[in-house]
Amino acid sequence: MTTSVDNDKVDDNARDVLTVDASVEDEAGDVDGITPEKMLQNNKEWAAEISAARPGFFEGLAKLQAPDVLWIGCSDSRVPANQLLKLDPGEVFVHRNVAAIVHNTDLNSHVVLQYAVDVLKVKHVIVCGHYGCGGVAAALTNRQFGLIDYWIRVVKDLYKQNEKELSTLSDAEKCDRMVELNVENSVKNVAHSTVVQNAWARGQELAIYGWCYRLTDGILKDLKIKIDNMDGVTGVHRVGTPP
């Protein structure tokens, strides 16, 4: 059995991330006045407000970085980790990419993971996707978008692997479910890494979670995906510690 997704119905989400509407860009520039000069001025105001409300905050922050959390999320500008978790600068170590994908061969994400686990000694790794993700929506079409096609190929593969379940869902439900399946797959890839397994082998406290963020209400959904020891890794993905 094969299933498909209506390209026209998912294209709006795909365009959110993968293309820019020039008219919208111009309108945003006129209305909001977001310029480099404005951003620098905003930064000065923000720093002054923080310093006034919490004297010594930046001095203390400069001395030590000791977050308990590594956040692996989407690059989407509407999903800012610190703000939606209501946490300060310095409390979350962040890695973001299109669609919050953790590829086994992506050195970028795995270097971040190693630094977070081995050096910062984080206790929690959060993989967080978001409903309405343009990267996931793009993967469910038959269109080409450029280099990103290589990046989101894993989502297409997940779609193929789960066609039977997805065949009973509407197009919108398929996109939402694929966001969740993508998060689940990335959580497993984090757990399959030697960085994480070596940390568990030496008794380090470390748990990996899968969450999804809904743009329409600002609420995080716990997908009840959690791996916090080697019991959550099976088969050939369970590897020994180095000699």
Short mmCIF file of N, CA and C in Angstrom, two decimals, residues 67-70 113-126 190 195-209 226-230:
data_model
loop_
_atom_site.label_atom_id
_atom_site.label_comp_id
_atom_site.label_asym_id
_atom_site.label_seq_id
_atom_site.Cartn_x
_atom_site.Cartn_y
_atom_site.Cartn_z
N PRO A 67 25.45 24.83 32.10
CA PRO A 67 24.05 24.48 31.86
C PRO A 67 23.80 22.99 32.16
N ASP A 68 22.59 22.69 32.56
CA ASP A 68 22.19 21.30 32.78
C ASP A 68 21.52 20.70 31.54
N VAL A 69 21.23 21.57 30.56
CA VAL A 69 20.40 21.15 29.42
C VAL A 69 21.10 21.40 28.09
N LEU A 70 21.06 20.39 27.22
CA LEU A 70 21.39 20.57 25.81
C LEU A 70 20.08 20.51 25.04
N LEU A 113 27.19 17.66 20.80
CA LEU A 113 26.80 16.65 21.78
C LEU A 113 27.97 16.25 22.66
N GLN A 114 29.13 16.03 22.06
CA GLN A 114 30.29 15.63 22.84
C GLN A 114 30.70 16.72 23.83
N TYR A 115 30.72 17.97 23.38
CA TYR A 115 31.09 19.06 24.27
C TYR A 115 30.10 19.18 25.42
N ALA A 116 28.83 19.05 25.09
CA ALA A 116 27.79 19.18 26.12
C ALA A 116 27.89 18.07 27.16
N VAL A 117 28.14 16.84 26.70
CA VAL A 117 28.16 15.69 27.60
C VAL A 117 29.50 15.54 28.32
N ASP A 118 30.59 15.63 27.57
CA ASP A 118 31.91 15.36 28.16
C ASP A 118 32.50 16.55 28.92
N VAL A 119 32.21 17.76 28.46
CA VAL A 119 32.82 18.94 29.08
C VAL A 119 31.84 19.66 30.02
N LEU A 120 30.66 19.97 29.51
CA LEU A 120 29.68 20.69 30.33
C LEU A 120 28.94 19.78 31.30
N LYS A 121 28.95 18.48 31.02
CA LYS A 121 28.29 17.49 31.89
C LYS A 121 26.79 17.77 32.04
N VAL A 122 26.13 18.07 30.92
CA VAL A 122 24.69 18.28 30.98
C VAL A 122 24.00 17.02 31.45
N LYS A 123 22.85 17.18 32.06
CA LYS A 123 22.08 16.05 32.56
C LYS A 123 20.89 15.71 31.67
N HIS A 124 20.48 16.68 30.86
CA HIS A 124 19.29 16.49 30.03
C HIS A 124 19.57 16.90 28.59
N VAL A 125 19.24 16.03 27.66
CA VAL A 125 19.31 16.36 26.24
C VAL A 125 17.87 16.36 25.73
N ILE A 126 17.42 17.51 25.27
CA ILE A 126 16.06 17.65 24.75
C ILE A 126 16.12 17.74 23.23
N VAL A 190 20.75 10.05 19.03
CA VAL A 190 21.55 10.58 20.13
C VAL A 190 21.96 9.44 21.07
N VAL A 195 29.35 8.82 22.34
CA VAL A 195 29.48 9.85 23.37
C VAL A 195 28.52 9.58 24.52
N VAL A 196 27.27 9.34 24.19
CA VAL A 196 26.25 9.10 25.20
C VAL A 196 26.46 7.76 25.89
N GLN A 197 26.74 6.73 25.12
CA GLN A 197 26.91 5.40 25.72
C GLN A 197 28.14 5.34 26.62
N ASN A 198 29.19 6.03 26.25
CA ASN A 198 30.38 6.08 27.12
C ASN A 198 30.08 6.83 28.42
N ALA A 199 29.24 7.87 28.32
CA ALA A 199 28.85 8.61 29.53
C ALA A 199 28.07 7.70 30.48
N TRP A 200 27.15 6.94 29.95
CA TRP A 200 26.40 6.01 30.79
C TRP A 200 27.32 4.95 31.39
N ALA A 201 28.29 4.48 30.60
CA ALA A 201 29.20 3.43 31.08
C ALA A 201 30.03 3.90 32.27
N ARG A 202 30.33 5.19 32.32
CA ARG A 202 31.11 5.70 33.46
C ARG A 202 30.23 6.24 34.58
N GLY A 203 28.92 5.98 34.47
CA GLY A 203 28.00 6.33 35.54
C GLY A 203 27.49 7.75 35.53
N GLN A 204 27.66 8.44 34.41
CA GLN A 204 27.21 9.84 34.33
C GLN A 204 25.70 9.91 34.20
N GLU A 205 25.09 10.82 34.94
CA GLU A 205 23.65 11.03 34.86
C GLU A 205 23.31 11.75 33.57
N LEU A 206 22.50 11.12 32.73
CA LEU A 206 22.18 11.70 31.42
C LEU A 206 20.90 11.08 30.89
N ALA A 207 19.96 11.91 30.50
CA ALA A 207 18.71 11.44 29.93
C ALA A 207 18.40 12.21 28.65
N ILE A 208 17.78 11.53 27.70
CA ILE A 208 17.42 12.11 26.41
C ILE A 208 15.89 12.08 26.30
N TYR A 209 15.32 13.21 25.91
CA TYR A 209 13.87 13.34 25.84
C TYR A 209 13.43 13.80 24.45
N LYS A 226 11.81 8.84 26.32
CA LYS A 226 12.91 9.11 27.25
C LYS A 226 13.84 7.90 27.28
N ILE A 227 15.13 8.15 27.10
CA ILE A 227 16.15 7.11 27.22
C ILE A 227 17.20 7.63 28.19
N ASP A 228 17.40 6.92 29.30
CA ASP A 228 18.34 7.41 30.31
C ASP A 228 19.38 6.39 30.76
N ASN A 229 19.45 5.27 30.06
CA ASN A 229 20.49 4.29 30.36
C ASN A 229 20.62 3.30 29.20
N MET A 230 21.56 2.40 29.31
CA MET A 230 21.84 1.45 28.22
C MET A 230 20.69 0.49 27.96
#
